[in-house]
């Protein structure tokens, strides 16, 4: 009985870390796992509180259980963007198309200092699009005010977690000097979760 419970818990944990991504900084409009495939903002269609976003040296931070994904950042220069604005922004030269190459936390620079639309005090919405190739395309958005003086901006939130070896050695790179063990929990779970399930299944079979 206990083993079945444990198996379910492990499966649930694995599913929860592997199937989605979250925008962790700046704060997302919202996240609901089932609705994250809903364009353009994972079902969060209305404006939320704005974060002061630096025109120079900005970034977005995400967390996911996937090992690889293609990732796109779009910006919509509009105080209340609608679907058509998001569609148009996806083709803009301001978009960043990149790749995520590790599970856990990822920091993607998003510098707007060369963009003439990014003037001090401009309202904008940043849309992030995540495609692991293993399921639906996923969406998260954040509402911002672009500024030369992002006094509350947290540069320490820019973290790339990296699993460096099968021994589970975990390090961090990018704009951060250190990472806490919790930063690689999702990654570690991805790496060891399947092994744990195999062990549970084998022990079940041997006892029955
Ligand atoms: C948005 O800001 C208002 C005023 O500062 C605050 O009361 C509210 O809790 C904030 N909402 C969220 C979702 O953080
Ligand atoms: C975006 O670009 C693609 C291919 O270049 C094009 O097919 C599509 O119509 C464009 N969409 C918009 C909204 O401009
Ligand atoms: C973090 O890793 C991603 C690849 O997953 C890379 O594109 C990005 O530039 C890295 N961020 C920093 C700040 O090094
Ligand atoms: C940009 O706006 C902020 C807040 O309104 C202000 O503190 C800052 O001085 C402005 N920067 C420039 C270059 O005008
Ligand atoms: C920016 O957005 C806020 C609501 O989030 C709105 O109150 C304000 O008027 C907008 N500013 C401009 C210049 O449109
Ligand atoms: C930046 O903003 C802070 C608080 O919003 C303000 O005290 C400071 O004077 C501003 N700095 C500049 C250069 O405008
Ligand atoms: C900035 O981000 C780091 C890393 O996520 C976090 O530990 C720290 O509490 C944040 N600082 C503030 C002021 O929110
Ligand atoms: C972990 O990896 C880092 C960087 O590759 C290395 O400096 C460190 O010695 C390693 N730690 C262990 C315990 O293997
Ligand atoms: C992180 O970036 C900020 C400004 O973007 C800089 O002031 C700080 O020194 C950087 N920290 C590290 C550890 O590179």
Short mmCIF file of C-alpha atoms and ligand atoms in Angstrom, two decimals:
data_model
loop_
_atom_site.label_atom_id
_atom_site.label_comp_id
_atom_site.label_asym_id
_atom_site.label_seq_id
_atom_site.Cartn_x
_atom_site.Cartn_y
_atom_site.Cartn_z
CA UNK A 1 0.00 0.00 0.00
CA UNK A 2 2.74 2.40 1.02
CA UNK A 3 4.70 1.55 -2.08
CA UNK A 4 1.78 2.39 -4.34
CA UNK A 5 1.43 5.72 -2.59
CA UNK A 6 5.12 6.40 -3.04
CA UNK A 7 4.90 5.48 -6.72
CA UNK A 8 2.03 7.90 -7.23
CA UNK A 9 3.86 10.67 -5.43
CA UNK A 10 6.96 10.13 -7.57
CA UNK A 11 4.93 10.06 -10.78
CA UNK A 12 3.06 13.20 -9.80
CA UNK A 13 6.30 15.00 -8.94
CA UNK A 14 7.90 13.97 -12.20
CA UNK A 15 4.90 15.09 -14.22
CA UNK A 16 4.75 18.41 -12.44
CA UNK A 17 8.38 19.30 -13.04
CA UNK A 18 8.73 17.94 -16.55
CA UNK A 19 5.62 19.11 -18.35
CA UNK A 20 5.78 22.87 -17.98
CA UNK A 21 7.83 25.99 -17.59
CA UNK A 22 7.26 28.98 -15.36
CA UNK A 23 8.37 32.56 -15.82
CA UNK A 24 9.90 33.27 -12.41
CA UNK A 25 11.23 36.83 -13.01
CA UNK A 26 9.81 39.36 -13.69
CA UNK A 27 6.65 38.06 -12.04
CA UNK A 28 4.36 36.19 -14.45
CA UNK A 29 0.78 37.31 -15.10
CA UNK A 30 -0.08 33.88 -13.78
CA UNK A 31 0.44 30.18 -14.25
CA UNK A 32 -2.11 27.39 -14.55
CA UNK A 33 -0.54 24.17 -15.80
CA UNK A 34 -3.53 22.95 -17.85
CA UNK A 35 -3.97 26.31 -19.56
CA UNK A 36 -0.34 27.16 -20.27
CA UNK A 37 -0.73 26.10 -23.95
CA UNK A 38 -3.30 28.88 -24.43
CA UNK A 39 -1.85 31.68 -26.59
CA UNK A 40 -0.84 34.41 -26.04
CA UNK A 41 -0.38 34.35 -22.23
CA UNK A 42 -1.32 30.91 -20.93
CA UNK A 43 -4.94 32.05 -20.42
CA UNK A 44 -4.02 35.22 -18.49
CA UNK A 45 -5.47 37.79 -20.86
CA UNK A 46 -5.68 40.79 -18.56
CA UNK A 47 -2.98 43.18 -17.36
CA UNK A 48 -1.32 42.58 -14.01
CA UNK A 49 0.93 44.76 -11.86
CA UNK A 50 3.89 46.13 -13.78
CA UNK A 51 7.53 45.49 -12.93
CA UNK A 52 10.10 48.22 -13.65
CA UNK A 53 12.22 46.59 -16.38
CA UNK A 54 15.67 47.99 -17.22
CA UNK A 55 16.04 49.13 -20.85
CA UNK A 56 19.69 48.12 -20.61
CA UNK A 57 20.76 44.82 -19.04
CA UNK A 58 17.31 43.26 -18.58
CA UNK A 59 16.63 39.54 -18.62
CA UNK A 60 13.89 36.99 -18.08
CA UNK A 61 14.31 34.05 -15.73
CA UNK A 62 12.45 30.78 -16.23
CA UNK A 63 12.28 27.39 -14.54
CA UNK A 64 11.54 24.09 -16.26
CA UNK A 65 12.11 20.38 -15.94
CA UNK A 66 12.91 19.93 -19.60
CA UNK A 67 16.45 19.29 -20.76
CA UNK A 68 16.10 21.22 -24.02
CA UNK A 69 13.65 23.65 -25.55
CA UNK A 70 13.45 26.44 -28.04
CA UNK A 71 12.59 29.69 -26.35
CA UNK A 72 11.32 32.99 -27.71
CA UNK A 73 10.94 36.38 -26.06
CA UNK A 74 8.60 38.92 -27.66
CA UNK A 75 7.84 42.45 -26.54
CA UNK A 76 4.66 44.34 -27.24
CA UNK A 77 4.90 48.12 -26.89
CA UNK A 78 1.32 48.71 -25.88
CA UNK A 79 -0.41 49.53 -22.59
CA UNK A 80 -3.02 46.84 -23.11
CA UNK A 81 -2.01 44.48 -25.94
CA UNK A 82 -4.59 42.33 -27.71
CA UNK A 83 -4.15 39.08 -29.64
CA UNK A 84 -3.26 40.83 -32.90
CA UNK A 85 -0.50 42.80 -31.14
CA UNK A 86 1.06 39.59 -29.84
CA UNK A 87 0.88 38.03 -33.31
CA UNK A 88 2.61 41.01 -34.89
CA UNK A 89 5.28 41.15 -32.17
CA UNK A 90 6.31 37.56 -32.90
CA UNK A 91 7.72 38.73 -36.25
CA UNK A 92 9.39 41.84 -34.91
CA UNK A 93 13.16 42.30 -34.99
CA UNK A 94 12.93 42.93 -31.23
CA UNK A 95 12.14 39.24 -30.70
CA UNK A 96 14.84 37.01 -29.28
CA UNK A 97 14.85 33.40 -30.47
CA UNK A 98 17.15 31.15 -28.52
CA UNK A 99 17.56 27.70 -27.00
CA UNK A 100 17.48 26.36 -23.49
CA UNK A 101 20.05 23.62 -22.96
CA UNK A 102 19.59 22.48 -19.37
CA UNK A 103 16.83 21.79 -16.83
CA UNK A 104 16.24 23.93 -13.76
CA UNK A 105 16.62 27.71 -13.88
CA UNK A 106 17.60 29.61 -17.04
CA UNK A 107 18.36 33.30 -17.48
CA UNK A 108 17.89 34.87 -20.92
CA UNK A 109 19.28 38.36 -21.50
CA UNK A 110 16.76 40.75 -23.06
CA UNK A 111 18.46 44.05 -23.76
CA UNK A 112 16.38 46.79 -25.35
CA UNK A 113 18.94 49.57 -25.45
CA UNK A 114 19.13 49.42 -29.28
CA UNK A 115 15.34 49.58 -29.69
CA UNK A 116 14.01 53.06 -30.47
CA UNK A 117 10.56 52.13 -29.12
CA UNK A 118 12.01 51.33 -25.70
CA UNK A 119 11.88 54.82 -24.21
CA UNK A 120 11.95 55.71 -20.55
CA UNK A 121 8.57 55.13 -18.91
CA UNK A 122 7.04 53.11 -21.76
CA UNK A 123 4.48 50.47 -20.84
CA UNK A 124 5.07 47.08 -22.44
CA UNK A 125 4.22 43.41 -22.12
CA UNK A 126 6.85 40.71 -22.48
CA UNK A 127 5.67 37.37 -23.82
CA UNK A 128 7.74 34.19 -23.44
CA UNK A 129 7.13 31.11 -25.60
CA UNK A 130 8.54 27.70 -24.70
CA UNK A 131 8.64 24.73 -27.07
CA UNK A 132 10.26 21.54 -25.77
CA UNK A 133 9.16 19.60 -28.83
CA UNK A 134 7.62 17.04 -26.45
CA UNK A 135 4.18 18.57 -26.13
CA UNK A 136 2.21 21.72 -26.62
CA UNK A 137 3.84 25.13 -27.06
CA UNK A 138 3.60 27.02 -23.75
CA UNK A 139 3.06 30.71 -22.96
CA UNK A 140 3.79 33.08 -20.08
CA UNK A 141 3.60 36.89 -19.98
CA UNK A 142 4.69 39.71 -17.72
CA UNK A 143 3.66 43.37 -17.71
CA UNK A 144 6.42 45.96 -17.34
CA UNK A 145 7.37 49.62 -17.45
CA UNK A 146 10.62 50.15 -19.35
CA UNK A 147 12.98 52.45 -17.51
CA UNK A 148 16.53 53.70 -17.31
CA UNK A 149 16.18 53.60 -13.53
CA UNK A 150 14.92 50.15 -12.50
CA UNK A 151 15.69 50.76 -8.85
CA UNK A 152 14.08 47.51 -7.64
CA UNK A 153 15.47 45.28 -10.40
CA UNK A 154 16.97 42.11 -8.90
CA UNK A 155 20.13 41.25 -10.87
CA UNK A 156 20.67 38.28 -8.56
CA UNK A 157 17.59 36.61 -10.05
CA UNK A 158 19.63 35.84 -13.19
CA UNK A 159 20.68 32.24 -12.59
CA UNK A 160 21.51 29.33 -14.89
CA UNK A 161 21.49 26.03 -13.06
CA UNK A 162 23.63 23.34 -14.58
CA UNK A 163 23.89 19.65 -13.95
CA UNK A 164 27.54 19.04 -14.77
CA UNK A 165 27.92 15.32 -14.21
CA UNK A 166 26.14 12.06 -13.38
CA UNK A 167 27.51 12.36 -9.84
CA UNK A 168 25.03 15.16 -9.43
CA UNK A 169 27.59 17.94 -9.16
CA UNK A 170 25.64 21.10 -9.58
CA UNK A 171 27.02 24.50 -10.37
CA UNK A 172 25.73 27.81 -11.51
CA UNK A 173 26.96 30.19 -14.16
CA UNK A 174 26.03 33.53 -15.62
CA UNK A 175 25.28 36.61 -13.56
CA UNK A 176 25.42 34.90 -10.22
CA UNK A 177 28.18 33.73 -7.96
CA UNK A 178 26.41 30.87 -6.26
CA UNK A 179 23.33 28.75 -6.30
CA UNK A 180 21.45 27.05 -3.53
CA UNK A 181 20.66 23.33 -3.69
CA UNK A 182 17.00 24.14 -4.28
CA UNK A 183 17.87 25.70 -7.61
CA UNK A 184 18.63 22.29 -9.06
CA UNK A 185 15.85 20.33 -7.37
CA UNK A 186 13.81 20.07 -10.55
CA UNK A 187 16.86 19.08 -12.53
CA UNK A 188 17.94 16.52 -9.98
CA UNK A 189 14.46 15.08 -9.88
CA UNK A 190 14.43 14.79 -13.66
CA UNK A 191 17.76 13.01 -13.55
CA UNK A 192 17.01 10.68 -10.66
CA UNK A 193 13.22 10.38 -10.83
CA UNK A 194 13.20 7.63 -13.43
CA UNK A 195 15.76 5.62 -11.46
CA UNK A 196 13.62 6.01 -8.34
CA UNK A 197 10.52 4.79 -10.19
CA UNK A 198 12.37 1.79 -11.59
CA UNK A 199 13.52 0.89 -8.07
CA UNK A 200 9.98 1.21 -6.70
CA UNK A 201 8.51 -0.89 -9.53
CA UNK A 202 11.17 -3.58 -9.16
CA UNK A 203 10.64 -3.79 -5.40
CA UNK A 204 6.87 -4.03 -5.96
CA UNK A 205 7.25 -6.87 -8.44
CA UNK A 206 9.65 -8.77 -6.21
CA UNK A 207 7.27 -8.60 -3.26
CA UNK A 208 4.17 -9.71 -5.12
C1 LIG B 1 -0.80 44.77 -7.33
O1 LIG B 1 -0.48 45.99 -6.69
C2 LIG B 1 -1.45 46.38 -5.74
C3 LIG B 1 -1.08 47.77 -5.24
O2 LIG B 1 0.30 47.87 -5.01
C4 LIG B 1 -1.49 45.34 -4.62
O3 LIG B 1 -2.47 45.70 -3.68
C5 LIG B 1 -1.83 43.98 -5.21
O4 LIG B 1 -1.77 43.01 -4.20
C6 LIG B 1 -0.87 43.63 -6.31
N1 LIG B 1 -1.31 42.42 -6.98
C7 LIG B 1 -0.53 41.37 -7.12
C8 LIG B 1 -1.11 40.20 -7.84
O5 LIG B 1 0.63 41.34 -6.70
C1 LIG B 2 5.23 36.51 -39.78
O1 LIG B 2 6.19 35.98 -40.68
C2 LIG B 2 5.75 34.82 -41.33
C3 LIG B 2 6.90 34.25 -42.15
O2 LIG B 2 7.88 35.21 -42.40
C4 LIG B 2 4.56 35.17 -42.20
O3 LIG B 2 4.08 34.01 -42.85
C5 LIG B 2 3.46 35.74 -41.33
O4 LIG B 2 2.37 36.17 -42.12
C6 LIG B 2 3.96 36.90 -40.52
N1 LIG B 2 2.93 37.32 -39.58
C7 LIG B 2 2.63 38.60 -39.36
C8 LIG B 2 1.55 38.84 -38.37
O5 LIG B 2 3.19 39.50 -39.93
C1 LIG B 3 21.72 30.63 -19.67
O1 LIG B 3 21.65 29.48 -20.48
C2 LIG B 3 21.03 29.71 -21.74
C3 LIG B 3 20.98 28.39 -22.47
O2 LIG B 3 20.18 27.48 -21.75
C4 LIG B 3 21.80 30.75 -22.52
O3 LIG B 3 21.14 31.02 -23.75
C5 LIG B 3 21.88 32.01 -21.69
O4 LIG B 3 22.64 32.98 -22.36
C6 LIG B 3 22.48 31.73 -20.34
N1 LIG B 3 22.40 32.95 -19.52
C7 LIG B 3 23.46 33.53 -19.03
C8 LIG B 3 23.22 34.77 -18.24
O5 LIG B 3 24.60 33.11 -19.21
C1 LIG B 4 13.53 57.81 -16.44
O1 LIG B 4 12.39 57.87 -15.62
C2 LIG B 4 12.69 57.73 -14.25
C3 LIG B 4 11.37 57.66 -13.48
O2 LIG B 4 10.41 58.46 -14.03
C4 LIG B 4 13.58 58.86 -13.80
O3 LIG B 4 13.93 58.63 -12.44
C5 LIG B 4 14.84 58.86 -14.65
O4 LIG B 4 15.63 59.95 -14.32
C6 LIG B 4 14.49 58.92 -16.12
N1 LIG B 4 15.72 58.76 -16.89
C7 LIG B 4 16.10 59.61 -17.82
C8 LIG B 4 17.37 59.31 -18.55
O5 LIG B 4 15.43 60.59 -18.09
C1 LIG B 5 0.61 52.32 -18.31
O1 LIG B 5 -0.23 51.28 -17.82
C2 LIG B 5 -0.99 51.66 -16.67
C3 LIG B 5 -1.82 50.45 -16.26
O2 LIG B 5 -1.00 49.34 -16.07
C4 LIG B 5 -1.88 52.83 -16.97
O3 LIG B 5 -2.53 53.23 -15.79
C5 LIG B 5 -1.05 53.96 -17.53
O4 LIG B 5 -1.90 55.01 -17.93
C6 LIG B 5 -0.22 53.51 -18.71
N1 LIG B 5 0.65 54.58 -19.14
C7 LIG B 5 0.65 55.02 -20.37
C8 LIG B 5 1.64 56.10 -20.68
O5 LIG B 5 -0.12 54.60 -21.22
C1 LIG B 6 15.72 56.40 -9.50
O1 LIG B 6 14.51 56.06 -8.82
C2 LIG B 6 14.60 56.24 -7.41
C3 LIG B 6 13.32 55.71 -6.78
O2 LIG B 6 12.31 55.49 -7.70
C4 LIG B 6 14.85 57.69 -7.11
O3 LIG B 6 15.01 57.88 -5.72
C5 LIG B 6 16.13 58.14 -7.81
O4 LIG B 6 16.31 59.52 -7.63
C6 LIG B 6 16.06 57.84 -9.29
N1 LIG B 6 17.35 58.13 -9.91
C7 LIG B 6 17.48 58.87 -11.00
C8 LIG B 6 18.84 59.05 -11.55
O5 LIG B 6 16.51 59.37 -11.55
C1 LIG B 7 16.73 38.35 -5.75
O1 LIG B 7 16.80 37.08 -6.35
C2 LIG B 7 17.47 36.11 -5.56
C3 LIG B 7 17.55 34.83 -6.38
O2 LIG B 7 16.29 34.39 -6.78
C4 LIG B 7 16.69 35.91 -4.26
O3 LIG B 7 17.38 34.98 -3.44
C5 LIG B 7 16.58 37.24 -3.53
O4 LIG B 7 15.77 37.08 -2.38
C6 LIG B 7 15.96 38.29 -4.43
N1 LIG B 7 16.01 39.58 -3.78
C7 LIG B 7 14.94 40.33 -3.61
C8 LIG B 7 15.16 41.65 -2.97
O5 LIG B 7 13.82 39.94 -3.96
C1 LIG B 8 31.81 20.49 -9.24
O1 LIG B 8 32.12 21.13 -10.46
C2 LIG B 8 32.91 22.30 -10.28
C3 LIG B 8 33.06 23.00 -11.63
O2 LIG B 8 33.16 22.09 -12.69
C4 LIG B 8 34.24 21.91 -9.65
O3 LIG B 8 35.03 23.07 -9.46
C5 LIG B 8 34.00 21.22 -8.33
O4 LIG B 8 35.22 20.76 -7.79
C6 LIG B 8 33.05 20.04 -8.50
N1 LIG B 8 32.72 19.50 -7.20
C7 LIG B 8 32.63 18.19 -6.97
C8 LIG B 8 32.25 17.80 -5.59
O5 LIG B 8 32.84 17.37 -7.85
C1 LIG B 9 25.45 41.14 -12.44
O1 LIG B 9 25.03 42.20 -13.26
C2 LIG B 9 24.99 43.46 -12.62
C3 LIG B 9 24.42 44.51 -13.57
O2 LIG B 9 23.70 43.92 -14.61
C4 LIG B 9 26.39 43.82 -12.14
O3 LIG B 9 26.33 45.05 -11.44
C5 LIG B 9 26.91 42.74 -11.24
O4 LIG B 9 28.26 43.02 -10.90
C6 LIG B 9 26.85 41.39 -11.94
N1 LIG B 9 27.25 40.35 -11.00
C7 LIG B 9 28.05 39.36 -11.36
C8 LIG B 9 28.35 38.37 -10.30
O5 LIG B 9 28.51 39.25 -12.50
#
